[in-house]
Short mmCIF file of C-alpha atoms and ligand atoms in Angstrom, two decimals:
data_model
loop_
_atom_site.label_atom_id
_atom_site.label_comp_id
_atom_site.label_asym_id
_atom_site.label_seq_id
_atom_site.Cartn_x
_atom_site.Cartn_y
_atom_site.Cartn_z
CA UNK A 647 -16.08 -16.50 1.24
CA UNK A 648 -14.39 -12.95 1.71
CA UNK A 649 -17.08 -10.51 2.47
CA UNK A 650 -16.53 -7.09 3.57
CA UNK A 651 -19.93 -5.55 2.97
CA UNK A 652 -20.27 -2.91 5.62
CA UNK A 653 -16.63 -2.26 6.06
CA UNK A 654 -14.61 0.88 5.12
CA UNK A 655 -11.20 1.01 3.45
CA UNK A 656 -8.65 3.61 2.82
CA UNK A 657 -6.12 2.96 0.29
CA UNK A 658 -3.27 5.23 0.07
CA UNK A 659 -2.12 6.25 -3.16
CA UNK A 660 -4.90 4.58 -4.91
CA UNK A 661 -5.18 6.41 -8.33
CA UNK A 662 -2.77 4.35 -10.04
CA UNK A 663 -0.90 0.94 -10.11
CA UNK A 664 -1.18 -1.45 -7.28
CA UNK A 665 -3.10 0.90 -4.95
CA UNK A 666 -5.71 1.35 -7.83
CA UNK A 667 -6.02 -2.68 -7.82
CA UNK A 668 -6.67 -2.96 -4.08
CA UNK A 669 -9.24 -0.55 -4.11
CA UNK A 670 -11.36 -2.09 -6.84
CA UNK A 671 -10.41 -5.77 -5.46
CA UNK A 672 -11.61 -4.47 -1.69
CA UNK A 673 -14.71 -2.73 -3.38
CA UNK A 674 -15.45 -6.22 -5.40
CA UNK A 675 -15.48 -7.86 -1.76
CA UNK A 676 -18.02 -5.55 -0.78
CA UNK A 677 -16.29 -2.69 1.08
CA UNK A 678 -16.87 1.03 0.98
CA UNK A 679 -13.81 2.80 -0.41
CA UNK A 680 -11.88 6.11 0.40
CA UNK A 681 -9.51 6.71 -2.72
CA UNK A 682 -6.31 8.80 -1.93
CA UNK A 683 -3.96 10.43 -4.52
CA UNK A 684 -1.68 13.33 -4.21
CA UNK A 685 -1.25 14.57 -8.02
CA UNK A 686 -3.34 12.44 -10.34
CA UNK A 687 -7.31 13.66 -9.64
CA UNK A 688 -8.51 12.71 -13.00
CA UNK A 689 -7.23 8.99 -12.33
CA UNK A 690 -8.54 8.99 -8.73
CA UNK A 691 -11.87 10.11 -9.99
CA UNK A 692 -11.86 7.45 -12.62
CA UNK A 693 -11.19 4.94 -9.93
CA UNK A 694 -13.87 6.25 -7.71
CA UNK A 695 -16.30 6.10 -10.86
CA UNK A 696 -15.73 2.29 -11.35
CA UNK A 697 -16.18 1.76 -7.48
CA UNK A 698 -19.44 3.73 -7.50
CA UNK A 699 -20.82 1.63 -10.51
CA UNK A 700 -20.31 -1.58 -8.43
CA UNK A 701 -22.92 0.03 -5.81
CA UNK A 702 -20.26 1.05 -3.00
CA UNK A 703 -19.92 4.34 -1.28
CA UNK A 704 -16.72 5.99 -2.39
CA UNK A 705 -15.00 9.15 -1.69
CA UNK A 706 -11.72 10.71 -3.39
CA UNK A 707 -9.37 12.96 -1.24
CA UNK A 708 -6.18 14.67 -2.03
CA UNK A 709 -3.61 14.17 0.89
CA UNK A 710 0.06 14.06 0.71
CA UNK A 711 0.69 10.99 3.09
CA UNK A 712 4.15 12.47 4.25
CA UNK A 713 2.56 15.51 5.58
CA UNK A 714 0.95 14.99 9.30
CA UNK A 715 -1.66 17.91 8.64
CA UNK A 716 -2.89 16.22 5.16
CA UNK A 717 -3.30 12.97 6.90
CA UNK A 718 -5.16 14.27 10.02
CA UNK A 719 -7.41 16.14 7.98
CA UNK A 720 -7.81 13.00 5.47
CA UNK A 721 -8.90 10.71 8.62
CA UNK A 722 -11.16 13.90 9.68
CA UNK A 723 -12.87 14.07 6.37
CA UNK A 724 -13.44 9.80 6.66
CA UNK A 725 -14.74 10.19 10.08
CA UNK A 726 -17.25 12.83 8.78
CA UNK A 727 -18.19 11.08 5.55
CA UNK A 728 -18.29 7.45 6.58
CA UNK A 729 -18.46 7.62 10.29
CA UNK A 730 -16.03 4.38 10.45
CA UNK A 731 -12.83 3.21 9.33
CA UNK A 732 -12.29 -0.59 9.30
CA UNK A 733 -9.33 -1.18 6.69
CA UNK A 734 -6.11 0.94 5.91
CA UNK A 735 -4.13 0.07 3.06
CA UNK A 736 -0.62 1.79 3.21
CA UNK A 737 0.34 1.74 -0.51
CA UNK A 738 1.72 5.08 -1.77
CA UNK A 739 5.40 5.51 -2.06
CA UNK A 740 7.98 7.47 -4.03
CA UNK A 741 11.86 7.67 -4.07
CA UNK A 742 13.09 7.96 -7.50
CA UNK A 743 15.74 5.62 -9.18
CA UNK A 744 19.38 6.54 -8.62
CA UNK A 745 22.68 5.19 -7.07
CA UNK A 746 22.98 6.20 -3.30
CA UNK A 747 26.23 8.25 -4.37
CA UNK A 748 23.85 10.59 -6.24
CA UNK A 749 21.13 10.79 -3.15
CA UNK A 750 20.76 14.23 -1.86
CA UNK A 751 19.32 15.31 1.89
CA UNK A 752 16.25 16.17 -0.31
CA UNK A 753 15.71 12.97 -1.80
CA UNK A 754 16.38 10.99 1.52
CA UNK A 755 13.82 13.14 3.30
CA UNK A 756 11.24 13.05 0.39
CA UNK A 757 11.35 9.09 0.51
CA UNK A 758 11.67 8.57 4.33
CA UNK A 759 8.72 10.99 4.53
CA UNK A 760 6.26 9.53 2.00
CA UNK A 761 7.25 5.73 2.58
CA UNK A 762 8.11 5.40 6.36
CA UNK A 763 6.91 8.77 8.52
CA UNK A 764 3.53 8.47 6.89
CA UNK A 765 2.90 5.21 8.51
CA UNK A 766 3.15 6.90 11.83
CA UNK A 767 1.01 9.90 10.87
CA UNK A 768 -1.65 7.32 9.37
CA UNK A 769 -1.82 4.93 12.20
CA UNK A 770 -1.73 7.88 14.94
CA UNK A 771 -4.86 9.50 13.08
CA UNK A 772 -6.81 6.24 12.65
CA UNK A 773 -6.21 3.90 15.32
CA UNK A 774 -9.06 5.16 17.25
CA UNK A 775 -11.38 4.41 14.42
CA UNK A 776 -9.80 0.98 13.48
CA UNK A 777 -10.11 0.05 17.32
CA UNK A 778 -13.70 1.11 17.20
CA UNK A 779 -15.12 -0.93 14.36
CA UNK A 780 -17.26 -3.94 14.34
CA UNK A 781 -14.36 -6.71 14.27
CA UNK A 782 -10.80 -6.39 13.92
CA UNK A 783 -9.38 -3.40 12.41
CA UNK A 784 -6.69 -4.45 9.48
CA UNK A 785 -3.89 -2.47 8.50
CA UNK A 786 -1.56 -3.73 5.32
CA UNK A 787 1.65 -2.04 4.22
CA UNK A 788 2.92 -2.48 0.88
CA UNK A 789 6.84 -3.54 0.80
CA UNK A 790 9.32 -4.80 -1.46
CA UNK A 791 12.31 -7.33 -1.97
CA UNK A 792 14.67 -4.21 -1.42
CA UNK A 793 14.04 -4.91 2.02
CA UNK A 794 16.43 -7.59 2.13
CA UNK A 795 17.96 -7.61 -1.24
CA UNK A 796 20.30 -5.12 -3.18
CA UNK A 797 18.61 -3.89 -6.37
CA UNK A 798 20.37 -1.70 -8.82
CA UNK A 799 19.30 1.96 -8.13
CA UNK A 800 17.08 0.77 -5.43
CA UNK A 801 19.05 1.68 -2.50
CA UNK A 802 16.96 4.20 -1.19
CA UNK A 803 13.66 3.08 -1.87
CA UNK A 804 14.79 -0.16 -0.83
CA UNK A 805 16.26 1.37 2.66
CA UNK A 806 12.94 3.16 3.19
CA UNK A 807 11.14 -0.02 2.62
CA UNK A 808 12.95 -2.19 5.38
CA UNK A 809 12.21 0.79 7.82
CA UNK A 810 8.67 0.51 6.72
CA UNK A 811 8.69 -3.19 7.40
CA UNK A 812 10.06 -2.89 10.65
CA UNK A 813 7.73 0.03 11.76
CA UNK A 814 4.68 -1.92 10.54
CA UNK A 815 5.77 -4.91 12.88
CA UNK A 816 6.16 -2.51 15.88
CA UNK A 817 2.75 -1.11 15.00
CA UNK A 818 1.54 -4.61 15.44
CA UNK A 819 2.89 -4.98 19.00
CA UNK A 820 1.33 -1.66 19.80
CA UNK A 821 -2.07 -1.92 18.38
CA UNK A 822 -2.48 -5.91 18.23
CA UNK A 823 -4.34 -5.93 21.82
CA UNK A 824 -6.42 -3.02 21.03
CA UNK A 825 -8.00 -5.09 18.26
CA UNK A 826 -5.98 -4.28 15.26
CA UNK A 827 -3.93 -6.49 13.18
CA UNK A 828 -0.94 -4.69 10.83
CA UNK A 829 0.86 -7.02 8.35
CA UNK A 830 2.70 -6.31 5.10
CA UNK A 831 2.73 -7.66 1.29
CA UNK A 832 6.15 -7.90 -0.13
CA UNK A 833 5.47 -7.61 -3.67
CA UNK A 834 7.76 -8.90 -6.76
CA UNK A 835 8.00 -6.97 -9.84
CA UNK A 836 4.85 -5.53 -11.07
CA UNK A 837 4.75 -3.51 -14.28
CA UNK A 838 3.18 0.24 -13.21
CA UNK A 839 4.22 3.66 -14.10
CA UNK A 840 6.97 3.63 -11.36
CA UNK A 841 8.48 0.43 -12.49
CA UNK A 842 8.52 1.39 -16.23
CA UNK A 843 11.04 4.35 -14.82
CA UNK A 844 13.36 1.70 -13.48
CA UNK A 845 16.92 2.06 -15.66
CA UNK A 846 16.99 -1.41 -17.35
CA UNK A 847 13.17 -2.31 -16.79
CA UNK A 848 12.95 -4.06 -20.16
CA UNK A 849 15.58 -6.26 -19.20
CA UNK A 850 14.03 -7.07 -15.77
CA UNK A 851 10.61 -7.55 -17.14
CA UNK A 852 12.06 -9.82 -19.90
CA UNK A 853 13.82 -11.72 -16.95
CA UNK A 854 10.66 -12.45 -14.77
CA UNK A 855 9.37 -15.67 -16.81
CA UNK A 856 12.76 -17.40 -15.61
CA UNK A 857 12.40 -16.24 -11.96
CA UNK A 858 8.57 -17.05 -11.19
CA UNK A 859 7.03 -20.57 -11.17
CA UNK A 860 4.00 -19.65 -13.14
CA UNK A 861 4.80 -20.09 -16.75
CA UNK A 862 4.09 -17.49 -19.22
CA UNK A 863 1.83 -15.85 -16.47
CA UNK A 864 3.02 -12.44 -15.15
CA UNK A 865 2.66 -11.11 -11.59
CA UNK A 866 -0.15 -8.48 -11.74
CA UNK A 867 -1.18 -6.05 -9.62
CA UNK A 868 -4.29 -7.86 -8.83
CA UNK A 869 -2.44 -10.87 -7.50
CA UNK A 870 -0.77 -8.59 -5.29
CA UNK A 871 -4.08 -7.02 -4.15
CA UNK A 872 -5.72 -10.45 -3.54
CA UNK A 873 -3.25 -11.02 -0.89
CA UNK A 874 -4.34 -7.43 0.58
CA UNK A 875 -7.78 -8.45 0.52
CA UNK A 876 -6.95 -11.41 2.55
CA UNK A 877 -5.22 -9.82 4.85
CA UNK A 878 -7.99 -6.96 5.12
CA UNK A 879 -10.65 -9.97 6.04
CA UNK A 880 -11.75 -11.71 9.02
CA UNK A 881 -9.91 -15.01 7.36
CA UNK A 882 -6.49 -13.60 8.59
CA UNK A 883 -7.59 -12.38 12.18
CA UNK A 884 -4.81 -14.64 13.63
CA UNK A 885 -2.07 -13.33 11.21
CA UNK A 886 -0.41 -10.57 13.20
CA UNK A 887 2.94 -8.50 12.38
CA UNK A 888 3.64 -10.95 9.27
CA UNK A 889 5.28 -10.49 5.88
CA UNK A 890 3.34 -12.45 2.92
CA UNK A 891 5.60 -12.77 -0.04
CA UNK A 892 3.54 -12.36 -3.77
CA UNK A 893 6.03 -13.10 -6.11
CA UNK A 894 5.10 -16.34 -7.86
CA UNK A 895 8.23 -17.67 -6.40
CA UNK A 896 10.65 -15.53 -7.60
CA UNK A 897 12.76 -14.80 -4.48
CA UNK A 898 13.31 -18.19 -3.06
CA UNK A 899 15.81 -19.04 -5.90
CA UNK A 900 19.00 -17.43 -7.85
N1 NAP B 2251 5.36 -2.04 -8.86
C1 NAP B 2251 6.20 -2.82 -8.39
O1 NAP B 2251 6.78 -3.84 -8.94
C2 NAP B 2251 6.18 -3.01 -6.69
C3 NAP B 2251 6.71 -4.23 -6.43
C4 NAP B 2251 6.93 -4.22 -4.67
C5 NAP B 2251 6.31 -3.04 -3.97
N2 NAP B 2251 5.72 -2.16 -4.72
C6 NAP B 2251 5.14 -1.19 -3.90
O2 NAP B 2251 3.57 -0.99 -4.07
C7 NAP B 2251 3.20 0.33 -4.00
C8 NAP B 2251 2.72 0.74 -5.11
O3 NAP B 2251 3.78 0.74 -6.39
P1 NAP B 2251 3.16 1.25 -7.69
O4 NAP B 2251 4.22 0.55 -8.57
O5 NAP B 2251 1.81 0.78 -7.98
O6 NAP B 2251 3.38 2.81 -7.64
P2 NAP B 2251 2.83 3.72 -8.69
O7 NAP B 2251 2.31 3.19 -9.97
O8 NAP B 2251 3.96 4.76 -9.09
O9 NAP B 2251 1.58 4.77 -8.10
C9 NAP B 2251 1.91 4.96 -6.86
C10 NAP B 2251 0.79 5.80 -6.00
O10 NAP B 2251 1.29 6.49 -4.46
C11 NAP B 2251 0.77 7.81 -4.93
N3 NAP B 2251 1.55 8.72 -3.81
C12 NAP B 2251 2.79 9.30 -4.33
N4 NAP B 2251 3.35 9.73 -3.45
C13 NAP B 2251 2.19 10.26 -2.66
C14 NAP B 2251 2.27 10.82 -1.65
N5 NAP B 2251 3.19 11.57 -1.13
N6 NAP B 2251 0.77 10.98 -0.92
C15 NAP B 2251 -0.41 10.09 -1.46
N7 NAP B 2251 -0.27 9.33 -2.25
C16 NAP B 2251 1.04 9.21 -3.13
C17 NAP B 2251 0.50 8.02 -6.26
O11 NAP B 2251 -0.52 8.89 -6.47
P3 NAP B 2251 -0.62 9.90 -7.94
O12 NAP B 2251 -1.12 9.32 -8.85
O13 NAP B 2251 -1.57 11.27 -7.33
O14 NAP B 2251 0.88 10.86 -7.93
C18 NAP B 2251 -0.05 6.70 -7.15
O15 NAP B 2251 -1.42 6.62 -6.65
C19 NAP B 2251 4.37 0.93 -3.37
O16 NAP B 2251 4.51 0.99 -2.08
C20 NAP B 2251 5.68 0.21 -3.89
O17 NAP B 2251 6.91 0.26 -3.23
C21 NAP B 2251 5.52 -2.14 -5.89
#
């Protein structure tokens, strides 16, 4: 039912983890894909090879999403190579896990640039392409429970995600009448490179089964990607400025 053939999607931070799953799922649905990374060129090439094997057009581009010039160059590259951009998935994030009391100006600036300011750079550059497409343009932003819950060592990332969610809602207001949807996917705990570095990760992963309502099944990156595909498709044209929580029900109870 979801058919994204003829659409072009850019997924930031799609060399690994949830971003990689989003790029592959969007390609399975028919979209041509731009894979973005900042350090993992080899992993990005491997994702691109999987997508090319599906028969989709694909390109990899290195860009630090926290740097305005990098983002402008990346969108210029998309315009040149594909001539269109219909879907932007804002997935890349960074931050490090530490107490707020040990957080420096440098840590704060890095997290805010990569996780939050990046959405301003991305949508300023890509809005003209998103507006010009055939059908509504789609922006999907990856956020987390740290926007409204306190998690150990997660203060800086949680604070940045709260800012990001609010920013996404305001982008929806600015772009909605111009033919673009901006929505947020708030994911529960998924086993990725970054969450494996969480202090106490083993305990958190072990506790997931009792929190989610799906038996022994664990939340996977592909579950999050499926929600992203829905919010990237015409099926969600009337969903605007909203947050879709994908966590198996973990956050609705103690
Ligand atoms: N995992 C979870 O449990 C969870 C839960 C809720 C929300 N989320 C959100 O989901 C998203 C993905 O999380 P993840 O766990 O999959 O992360 P991950 O495994 O650490 O992957 C992060 C990705 O972002 C890229 N990246 C980092 N900084 C970048 C920058 N400055 N410019 C461009 N790309 C950059 C990385 O590229 P390189 O490989 O090149 O470094 C990598 O592809 C994040 O927004 C995260 O907050 C995750």
